[in-house]
Short mmCIF file of C-alpha atoms in Angstrom, two decimals:
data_model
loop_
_atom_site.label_atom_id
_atom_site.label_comp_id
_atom_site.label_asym_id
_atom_site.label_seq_id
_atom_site.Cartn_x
_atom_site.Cartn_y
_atom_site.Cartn_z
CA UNK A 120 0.00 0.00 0.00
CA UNK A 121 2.88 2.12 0.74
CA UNK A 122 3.44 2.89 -3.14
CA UNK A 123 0.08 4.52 -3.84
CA UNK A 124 -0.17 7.83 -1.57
CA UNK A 125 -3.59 9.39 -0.41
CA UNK A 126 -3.65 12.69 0.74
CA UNK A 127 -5.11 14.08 3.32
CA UNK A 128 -5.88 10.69 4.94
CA UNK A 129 -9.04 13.03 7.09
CA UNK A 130 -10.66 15.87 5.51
CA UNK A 131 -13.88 18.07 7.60
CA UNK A 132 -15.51 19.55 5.32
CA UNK A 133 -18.81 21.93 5.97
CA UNK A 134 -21.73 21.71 3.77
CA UNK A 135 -21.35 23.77 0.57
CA UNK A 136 -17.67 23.52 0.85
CA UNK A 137 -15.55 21.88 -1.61
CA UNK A 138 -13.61 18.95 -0.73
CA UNK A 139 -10.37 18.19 -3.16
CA UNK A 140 -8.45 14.89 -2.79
CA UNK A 141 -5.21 13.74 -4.30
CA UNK A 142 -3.63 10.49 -5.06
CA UNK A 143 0.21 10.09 -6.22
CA UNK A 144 -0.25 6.62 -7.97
CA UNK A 145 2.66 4.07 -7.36
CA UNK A 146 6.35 5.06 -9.55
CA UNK A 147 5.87 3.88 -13.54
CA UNK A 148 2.03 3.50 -12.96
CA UNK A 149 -0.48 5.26 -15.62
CA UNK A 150 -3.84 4.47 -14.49
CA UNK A 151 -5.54 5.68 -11.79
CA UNK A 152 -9.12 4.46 -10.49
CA UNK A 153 -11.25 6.05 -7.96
CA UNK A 154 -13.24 4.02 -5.50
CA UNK A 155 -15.91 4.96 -2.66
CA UNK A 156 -16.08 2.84 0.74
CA UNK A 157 -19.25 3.28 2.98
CA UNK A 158 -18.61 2.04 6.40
CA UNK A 159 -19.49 -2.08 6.59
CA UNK A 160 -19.66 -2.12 2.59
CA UNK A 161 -17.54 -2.99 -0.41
CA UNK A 162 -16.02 -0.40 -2.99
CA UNK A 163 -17.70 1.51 -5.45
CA UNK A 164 -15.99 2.21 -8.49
CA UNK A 165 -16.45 5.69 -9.46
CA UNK A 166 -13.96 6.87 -12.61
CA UNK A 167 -10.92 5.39 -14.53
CA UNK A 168 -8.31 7.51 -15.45
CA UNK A 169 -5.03 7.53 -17.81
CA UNK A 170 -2.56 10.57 -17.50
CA UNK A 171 -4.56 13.24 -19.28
CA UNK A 172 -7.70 11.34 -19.63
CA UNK A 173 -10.67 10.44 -18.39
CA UNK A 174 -11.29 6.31 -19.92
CA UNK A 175 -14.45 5.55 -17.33
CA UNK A 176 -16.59 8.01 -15.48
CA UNK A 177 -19.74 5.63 -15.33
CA UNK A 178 -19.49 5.32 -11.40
CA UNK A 179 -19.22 8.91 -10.83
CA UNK A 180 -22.17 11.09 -10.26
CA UNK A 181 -22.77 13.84 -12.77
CA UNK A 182 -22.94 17.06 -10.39
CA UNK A 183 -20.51 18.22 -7.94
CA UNK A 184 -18.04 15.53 -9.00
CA UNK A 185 -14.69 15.68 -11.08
CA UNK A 186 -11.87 14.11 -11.46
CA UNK A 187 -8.45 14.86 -13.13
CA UNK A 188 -4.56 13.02 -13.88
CA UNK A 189 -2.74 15.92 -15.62
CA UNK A 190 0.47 15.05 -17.38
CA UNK A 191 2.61 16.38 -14.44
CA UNK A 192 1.41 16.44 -10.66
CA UNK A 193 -1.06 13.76 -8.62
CA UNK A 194 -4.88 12.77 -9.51
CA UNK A 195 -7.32 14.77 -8.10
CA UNK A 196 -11.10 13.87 -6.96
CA UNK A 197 -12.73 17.07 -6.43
CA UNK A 198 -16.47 17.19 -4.83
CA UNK A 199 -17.67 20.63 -4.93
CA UNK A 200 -20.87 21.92 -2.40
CA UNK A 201 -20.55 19.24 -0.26
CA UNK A 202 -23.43 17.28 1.44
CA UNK A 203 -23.48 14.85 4.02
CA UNK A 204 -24.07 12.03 2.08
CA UNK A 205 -20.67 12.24 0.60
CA UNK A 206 -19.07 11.32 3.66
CA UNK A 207 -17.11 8.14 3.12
CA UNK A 208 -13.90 6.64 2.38
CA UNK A 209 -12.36 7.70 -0.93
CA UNK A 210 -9.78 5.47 -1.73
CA UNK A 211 -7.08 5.45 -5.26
CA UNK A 212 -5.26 2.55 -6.96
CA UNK A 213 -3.17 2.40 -9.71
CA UNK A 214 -1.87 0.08 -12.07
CA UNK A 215 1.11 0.15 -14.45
CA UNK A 216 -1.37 -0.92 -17.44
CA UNK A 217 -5.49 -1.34 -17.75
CA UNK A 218 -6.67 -5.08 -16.71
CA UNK A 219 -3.62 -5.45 -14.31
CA UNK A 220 -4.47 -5.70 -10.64
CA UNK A 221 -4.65 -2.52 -8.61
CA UNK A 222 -2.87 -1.29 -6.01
CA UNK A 223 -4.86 0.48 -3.58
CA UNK A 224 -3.67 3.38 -1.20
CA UNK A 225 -4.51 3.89 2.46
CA UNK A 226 -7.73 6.21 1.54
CA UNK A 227 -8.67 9.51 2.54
CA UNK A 228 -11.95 9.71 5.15
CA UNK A 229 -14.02 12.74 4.49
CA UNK A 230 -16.57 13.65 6.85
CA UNK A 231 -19.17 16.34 6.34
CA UNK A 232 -21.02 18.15 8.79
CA UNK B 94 -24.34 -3.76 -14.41
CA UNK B 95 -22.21 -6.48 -13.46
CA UNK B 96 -22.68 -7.61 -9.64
CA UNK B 97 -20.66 -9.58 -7.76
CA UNK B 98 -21.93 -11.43 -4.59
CA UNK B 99 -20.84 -12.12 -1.61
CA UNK B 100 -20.72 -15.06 1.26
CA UNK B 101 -21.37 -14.68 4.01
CA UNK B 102 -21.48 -11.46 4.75
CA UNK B 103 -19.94 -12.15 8.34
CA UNK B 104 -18.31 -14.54 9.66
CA UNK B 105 -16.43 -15.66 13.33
CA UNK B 106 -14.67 -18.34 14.27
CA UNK B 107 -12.07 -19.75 16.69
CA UNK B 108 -8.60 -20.01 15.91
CA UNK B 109 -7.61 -23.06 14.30
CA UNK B 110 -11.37 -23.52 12.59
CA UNK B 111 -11.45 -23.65 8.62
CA UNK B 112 -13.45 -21.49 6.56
CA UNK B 113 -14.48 -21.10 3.15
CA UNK B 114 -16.56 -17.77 1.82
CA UNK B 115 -17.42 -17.15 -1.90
CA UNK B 116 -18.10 -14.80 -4.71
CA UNK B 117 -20.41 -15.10 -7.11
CA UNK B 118 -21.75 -13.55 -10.44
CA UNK B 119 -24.57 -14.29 -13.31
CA UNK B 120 -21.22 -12.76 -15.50
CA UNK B 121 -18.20 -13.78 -16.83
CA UNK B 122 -15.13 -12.22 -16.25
CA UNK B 123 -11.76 -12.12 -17.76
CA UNK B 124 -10.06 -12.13 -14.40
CA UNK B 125 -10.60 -12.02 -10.47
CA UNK B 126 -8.68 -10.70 -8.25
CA UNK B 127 -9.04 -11.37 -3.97
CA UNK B 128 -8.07 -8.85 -1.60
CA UNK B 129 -7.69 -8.39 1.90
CA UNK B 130 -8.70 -5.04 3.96
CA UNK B 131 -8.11 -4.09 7.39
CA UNK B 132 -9.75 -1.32 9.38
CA UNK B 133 -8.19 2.35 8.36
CA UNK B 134 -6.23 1.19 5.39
CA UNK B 135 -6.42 0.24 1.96
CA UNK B 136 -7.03 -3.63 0.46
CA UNK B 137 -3.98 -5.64 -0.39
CA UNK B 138 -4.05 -8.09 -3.44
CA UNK B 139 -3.93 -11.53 -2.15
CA UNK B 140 -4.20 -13.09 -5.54
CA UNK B 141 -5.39 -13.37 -9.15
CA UNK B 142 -6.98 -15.87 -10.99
CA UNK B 143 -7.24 -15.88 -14.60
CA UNK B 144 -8.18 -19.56 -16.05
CA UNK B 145 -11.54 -21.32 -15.31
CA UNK B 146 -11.18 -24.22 -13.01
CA UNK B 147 -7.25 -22.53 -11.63
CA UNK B 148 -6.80 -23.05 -7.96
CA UNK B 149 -3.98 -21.29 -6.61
CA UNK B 150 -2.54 -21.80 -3.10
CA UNK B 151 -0.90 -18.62 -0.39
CA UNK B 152 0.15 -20.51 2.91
CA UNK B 153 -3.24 -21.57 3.90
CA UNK B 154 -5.29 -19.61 1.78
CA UNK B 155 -6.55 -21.64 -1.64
CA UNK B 156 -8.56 -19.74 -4.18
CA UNK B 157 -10.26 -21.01 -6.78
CA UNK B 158 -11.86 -19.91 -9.93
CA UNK B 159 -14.78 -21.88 -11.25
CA UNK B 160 -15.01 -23.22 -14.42
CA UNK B 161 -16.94 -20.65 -16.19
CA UNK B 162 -15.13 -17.69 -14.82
CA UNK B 163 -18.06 -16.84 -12.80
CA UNK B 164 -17.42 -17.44 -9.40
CA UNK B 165 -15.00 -18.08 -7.29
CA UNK B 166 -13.85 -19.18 -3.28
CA UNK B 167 -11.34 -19.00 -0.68
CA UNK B 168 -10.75 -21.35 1.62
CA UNK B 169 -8.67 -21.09 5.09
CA UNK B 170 -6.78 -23.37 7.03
CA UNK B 171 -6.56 -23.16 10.46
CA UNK B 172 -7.40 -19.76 10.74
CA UNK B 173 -5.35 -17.48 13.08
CA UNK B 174 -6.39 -13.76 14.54
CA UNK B 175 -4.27 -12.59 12.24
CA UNK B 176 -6.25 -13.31 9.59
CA UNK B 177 -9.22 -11.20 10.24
CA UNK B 178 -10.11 -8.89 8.10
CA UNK B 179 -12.69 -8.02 5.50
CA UNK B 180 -12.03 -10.20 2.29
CA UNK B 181 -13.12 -8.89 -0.93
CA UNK B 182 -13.09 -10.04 -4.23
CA UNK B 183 -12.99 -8.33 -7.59
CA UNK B 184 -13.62 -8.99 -11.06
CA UNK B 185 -12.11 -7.29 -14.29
CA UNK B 186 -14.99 -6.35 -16.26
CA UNK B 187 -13.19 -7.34 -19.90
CA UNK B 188 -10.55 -3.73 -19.58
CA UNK B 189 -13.08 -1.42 -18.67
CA UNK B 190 -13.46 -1.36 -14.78
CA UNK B 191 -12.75 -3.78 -11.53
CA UNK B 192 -16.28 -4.73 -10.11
CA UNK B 193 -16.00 -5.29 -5.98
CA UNK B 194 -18.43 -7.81 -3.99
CA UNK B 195 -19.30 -6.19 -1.12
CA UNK B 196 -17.16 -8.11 1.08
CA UNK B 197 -17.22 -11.25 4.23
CA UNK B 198 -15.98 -9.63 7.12
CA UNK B 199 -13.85 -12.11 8.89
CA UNK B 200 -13.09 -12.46 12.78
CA UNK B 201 -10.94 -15.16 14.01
CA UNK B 202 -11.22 -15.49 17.97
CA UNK B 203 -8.15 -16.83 19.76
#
């Protein structure tokens, strides 16, 4: 887990704020998934991304969410106007190639209130 | 939507029991991957199986893949406390996305 770094790994957010989360993907790795964790469930796949590209974005909801991997510099989820419903566990993996298995980081917990 | 069940959802035991929990799909995947997660961090790969009917051993963990690429189980020898955890598995959904089960949460008593 150590290779795939999560940052912050706790983020308070208030309501309407905007909540931006970044993910360093393991060294040589070009794809970069976003999952969602709700306490006492599985993961929730939410976008699949290549450096500059977004491949997959079927998971993620169509307002408030977006998600980037520029050429230079870490992925970033970004939820803007935050509710409390989008408290979870947001958690990154990479992979050095599509349809290899991922390698997950140690998640970053947002909590709104 | 592909789906990928889970069982059971919980599960405890005493040390030195055996277990087996399983995953299971009306779809066919290219791949499956198992992973382990404990509390506050992300999961770790365990191990992936790619041909139907493969059974592939870690220590005391065997996984296998069914024949039609549909479902799969772990099975655990003499389980140990340090094997708790919650135990997921995943399928690769042909290059597009990784599909996760929900999970067994696993707690081994000493």
């Amino acid at each position: 887990n150590a290779g795939v770094m999560q940052n912050p790994r706790h983020l308070v957010r208030r309501r309407g704020q905007e909540a931006r989360l970044r993910c360093s993907p393991m060294k040589g790795h070009s794809h970069v998934y976003w999952y969602r964790q709700l306490p006492e469930e599985g993961l929730k796949f939410m976008v699949y991304l290549q450096k500059e590209n977004i491949i997959d974005e079927s998971g993620m909801p169509k307002e408030r969410f977006s998600a980037e991997f520029p050429k230079e510099g870490p992925s970033i989820l970004r939820i803007q106007q935050v509710v409390r419903g989008d408290s979870a566990a947001y958690f990154c993996a990479s992979s050095p190639a599509d349809r290899l298995p991922l390698h997950f980081g140690n998640g970053t917990r947002l909590t709104v209130t | 939507t592909q789906l990928l069940e889970q069982s059971p959802q919980f599960l405890s035991i005493q040390e030195g029991e055996n277990l087996t929990v399983y995953c299971n799909s009306s779809s066919v995947f290219s791949s499956l991957q198992w992973y382990r997660q404990e509390p506050g961090e992300g999961p770790v790969l365990l191990v992936t199986v790619v041909t139907g009917g493969e059974v592939k051993k870690l220590k005391r963990l065997t996984f296998q893949f069914g024949d039609a690429r549909k479902d799969s189980s772990l099975h655990i020898t003499a389980a140990q406390p340090g094997d708790t955890g919650l135990y997921l598995c995943a399928g690769d959904n042909y290059g597009q996305n990784f599909v996760f089960g929900p999970g067994t949460r696993l707690s081994v008593l000493p």
